[in-house]
CSV table of C-alpha atoms in Angstrom, one decimal:
chain,number,residue,atom,x,y,z
A,1,MET,CA,0.0,0.0,0.0
A,2,VAL,CA,2.9,2.4,0.7
A,3,TRP,CA,4.3,2.0,-2.8
A,4,GLN,CA,0.8,2.6,-4.3
A,5,ASN,CA,0.4,5.8,-2.2
A,6,ALA,CA,3.9,7.0,-3.3
A,7,ARG,CA,2.8,6.4,-6.9
A,8,ALA,CA,-0.3,8.5,-6.4
A,9,VAL,CA,1.7,11.4,-4.9
A,10,SER,CA,4.2,11.2,-7.7
A,11,LYS,CA,1.4,11.5,-10.2
A,12,SER,CA,-0.1,14.5,-8.2
A,13,ILE,CA,3.3,16.2,-8.3
A,14,TYR,CA,3.5,15.7,-12.1
A,15,THR,CA,0.0,17.1,-12.4
A,16,ILE,CA,0.5,20.2,-10.4
A,17,THR,CA,3.9,21.0,-12.1
A,18,HIS,CA,2.1,21.1,-15.4
A,19,LYS,CA,0.4,24.3,-14.3
A,20,PRO,CA,1.4,27.5,-16.0
A,21,GLU,CA,3.0,28.9,-12.7
A,22,PHE,CA,5.8,26.3,-13.1
A,23,GLU,CA,6.6,27.1,-16.7
A,24,ARG,CA,9.7,29.2,-16.1
A,25,ASP,CA,11.2,27.2,-13.2
A,26,TYR,CA,12.4,24.2,-15.1
A,27,ARG,CA,15.1,23.2,-12.5
A,28,PHE,CA,12.5,23.3,-9.6
A,29,VAL,CA,10.1,21.2,-11.6
A,30,GLN,CA,12.7,18.6,-12.5
A,31,GLN,CA,13.9,18.4,-8.8
A,32,ILE,CA,10.5,18.0,-7.2
A,33,ARG,CA,9.5,15.4,-9.8
A,34,ALA,CA,12.7,13.5,-9.3
A,35,ALA,CA,12.3,13.5,-5.5
A,36,ALA,CA,8.7,12.3,-5.8
A,37,GLY,CA,9.6,9.5,-8.2
A,38,SER,CA,12.5,8.6,-5.9
A,39,VAL,CA,10.1,7.6,-3.2
A,40,MET,CA,8.3,4.9,-5.2
A,41,ASP,CA,11.5,3.9,-7.1
A,42,ASN,CA,13.5,3.2,-3.9
A,43,ILE,CA,10.7,1.2,-2.4
A,44,ALA,CA,10.5,-0.9,-5.5
A,45,GLU,CA,14.3,-1.3,-5.8
A,46,GLY,CA,14.6,-2.2,-2.1
A,47,PHE,CA,11.9,-4.8,-2.5
A,48,ASP,CA,13.9,-6.6,-5.2
A,49,SER,CA,17.3,-6.0,-3.5
A,50,GLY,CA,17.6,-9.5,-2.0
A,51,SER,CA,18.1,-8.8,1.7
A,52,ASP,CA,16.3,-7.1,4.5
A,53,ALA,CA,19.4,-4.9,5.2
A,54,LYS,CA,19.5,-3.6,1.7
A,55,PHE,CA,15.7,-3.1,1.7
A,56,ILE,CA,15.9,-1.1,4.9
A,57,ASN,CA,18.6,1.1,3.2
A,58,PHE,CA,16.4,1.8,0.2
A,59,LEU,CA,13.4,2.5,2.5
A,60,ASN,CA,15.5,5.0,4.4
A,61,ILE,CA,16.4,6.7,1.1
A,62,ALA,CA,12.7,6.7,0.1
A,63,LYS,CA,11.8,8.3,3.5
A,64,GLY,CA,14.4,11.0,2.9
A,65,SER,CA,12.9,11.7,-0.5
A,66,CYS,CA,9.5,12.2,1.2
A,67,SER,CA,11.1,14.8,3.4
A,68,GLU,CA,12.6,16.5,0.3
A,69,VAL,CA,9.3,16.7,-1.5
A,70,LYS,CA,7.6,18.1,1.7
A,71,SER,CA,10.3,20.8,1.9
A,72,MET,CA,10.0,21.7,-1.7
A,73,LEU,CA,6.2,21.9,-1.4
A,74,TYR,CA,6.7,24.7,1.2
A,75,LEU,CA,8.8,26.6,-1.4
A,76,CYS,CA,6.1,25.8,-4.0
A,77,GLU,CA,3.6,27.5,-1.7
A,78,ASP,CA,5.9,30.4,-0.9
A,79,LEU,CA,6.4,31.1,-4.6
A,80,GLU,CA,2.7,30.8,-5.2
A,81,TYR,CA,3.1,27.9,-7.5
A,82,CYS,CA,0.6,25.9,-5.5
A,83,SER,CA,-2.1,26.8,-2.9
A,84,THR,CA,-1.9,26.1,0.8
A,85,LYS,CA,-4.7,23.6,0.4
A,86,GLU,CA,-2.7,21.7,-2.3
A,87,ARG,CA,0.4,21.7,-0.1
A,88,GLU,CA,-1.5,20.5,2.9
A,89,ARG,CA,-3.1,17.7,1.0
A,90,LEU,CA,0.2,16.5,-0.4
A,91,HIS,CA,1.9,16.9,3.0
A,92,ALA,CA,-0.8,14.7,4.6
A,93,GLN,CA,-0.2,12.0,1.9
A,94,LEU,CA,3.6,12.2,2.3
A,95,PHE,CA,3.3,12.0,6.1
A,96,ASN,CA,1.3,8.8,5.7
A,97,ILE,CA,3.8,7.4,3.3
A,98,SER,CA,6.7,8.3,5.5
A,99,SER,CA,4.9,6.8,8.5
A,100,GLY,CA,4.2,3.6,6.6
A,101,ILE,CA,7.9,3.4,5.5
A,102,TYR,CA,9.0,3.8,9.1
A,103,LYS,CA,6.7,1.1,10.3
A,104,PHE,CA,7.9,-1.2,7.6
A,105,ILE,CA,11.5,-0.6,8.5
A,106,GLU,CA,10.7,-1.4,12.2
A,107,TYR,CA,9.0,-4.6,11.1
A,108,LEU,CA,11.9,-5.6,9.0
A,109,LYS,CA,14.3,-4.9,11.8
A,110,LYS,CA,12.3,-7.1,14.2
A,111,THR,CA,11.7,-10.0,11.8
A,112,GLY,CA,14.5,-9.9,9.3
A,113,SER,CA,17.9,-11.5,9.2
A,114,GLN,CA,19.8,-8.3,8.3
């Protein structure tokens, strides 16, 4: 479920960055899209990594990417590229993803061979 939620957030980021407000800020658009995609990509890559220890490492990277997107969304709001409501909605989704990743890491630590 965490990966599916990360996929949905990534799609939302792509959708909002197609708005005209983003047209002139190519580097910002590329960075926030890359960070959002990194969440789902690292979860997937970790899943296929072959060990719990590697999976945990990839999950930590995914969690860090969640934080990066959340930070960039504040700037997005400050620059009036997105509304407060949009930022809050995406922040709530990213919080849930980050929380799910944390719980999964804790589960792997308890049950895995590492």
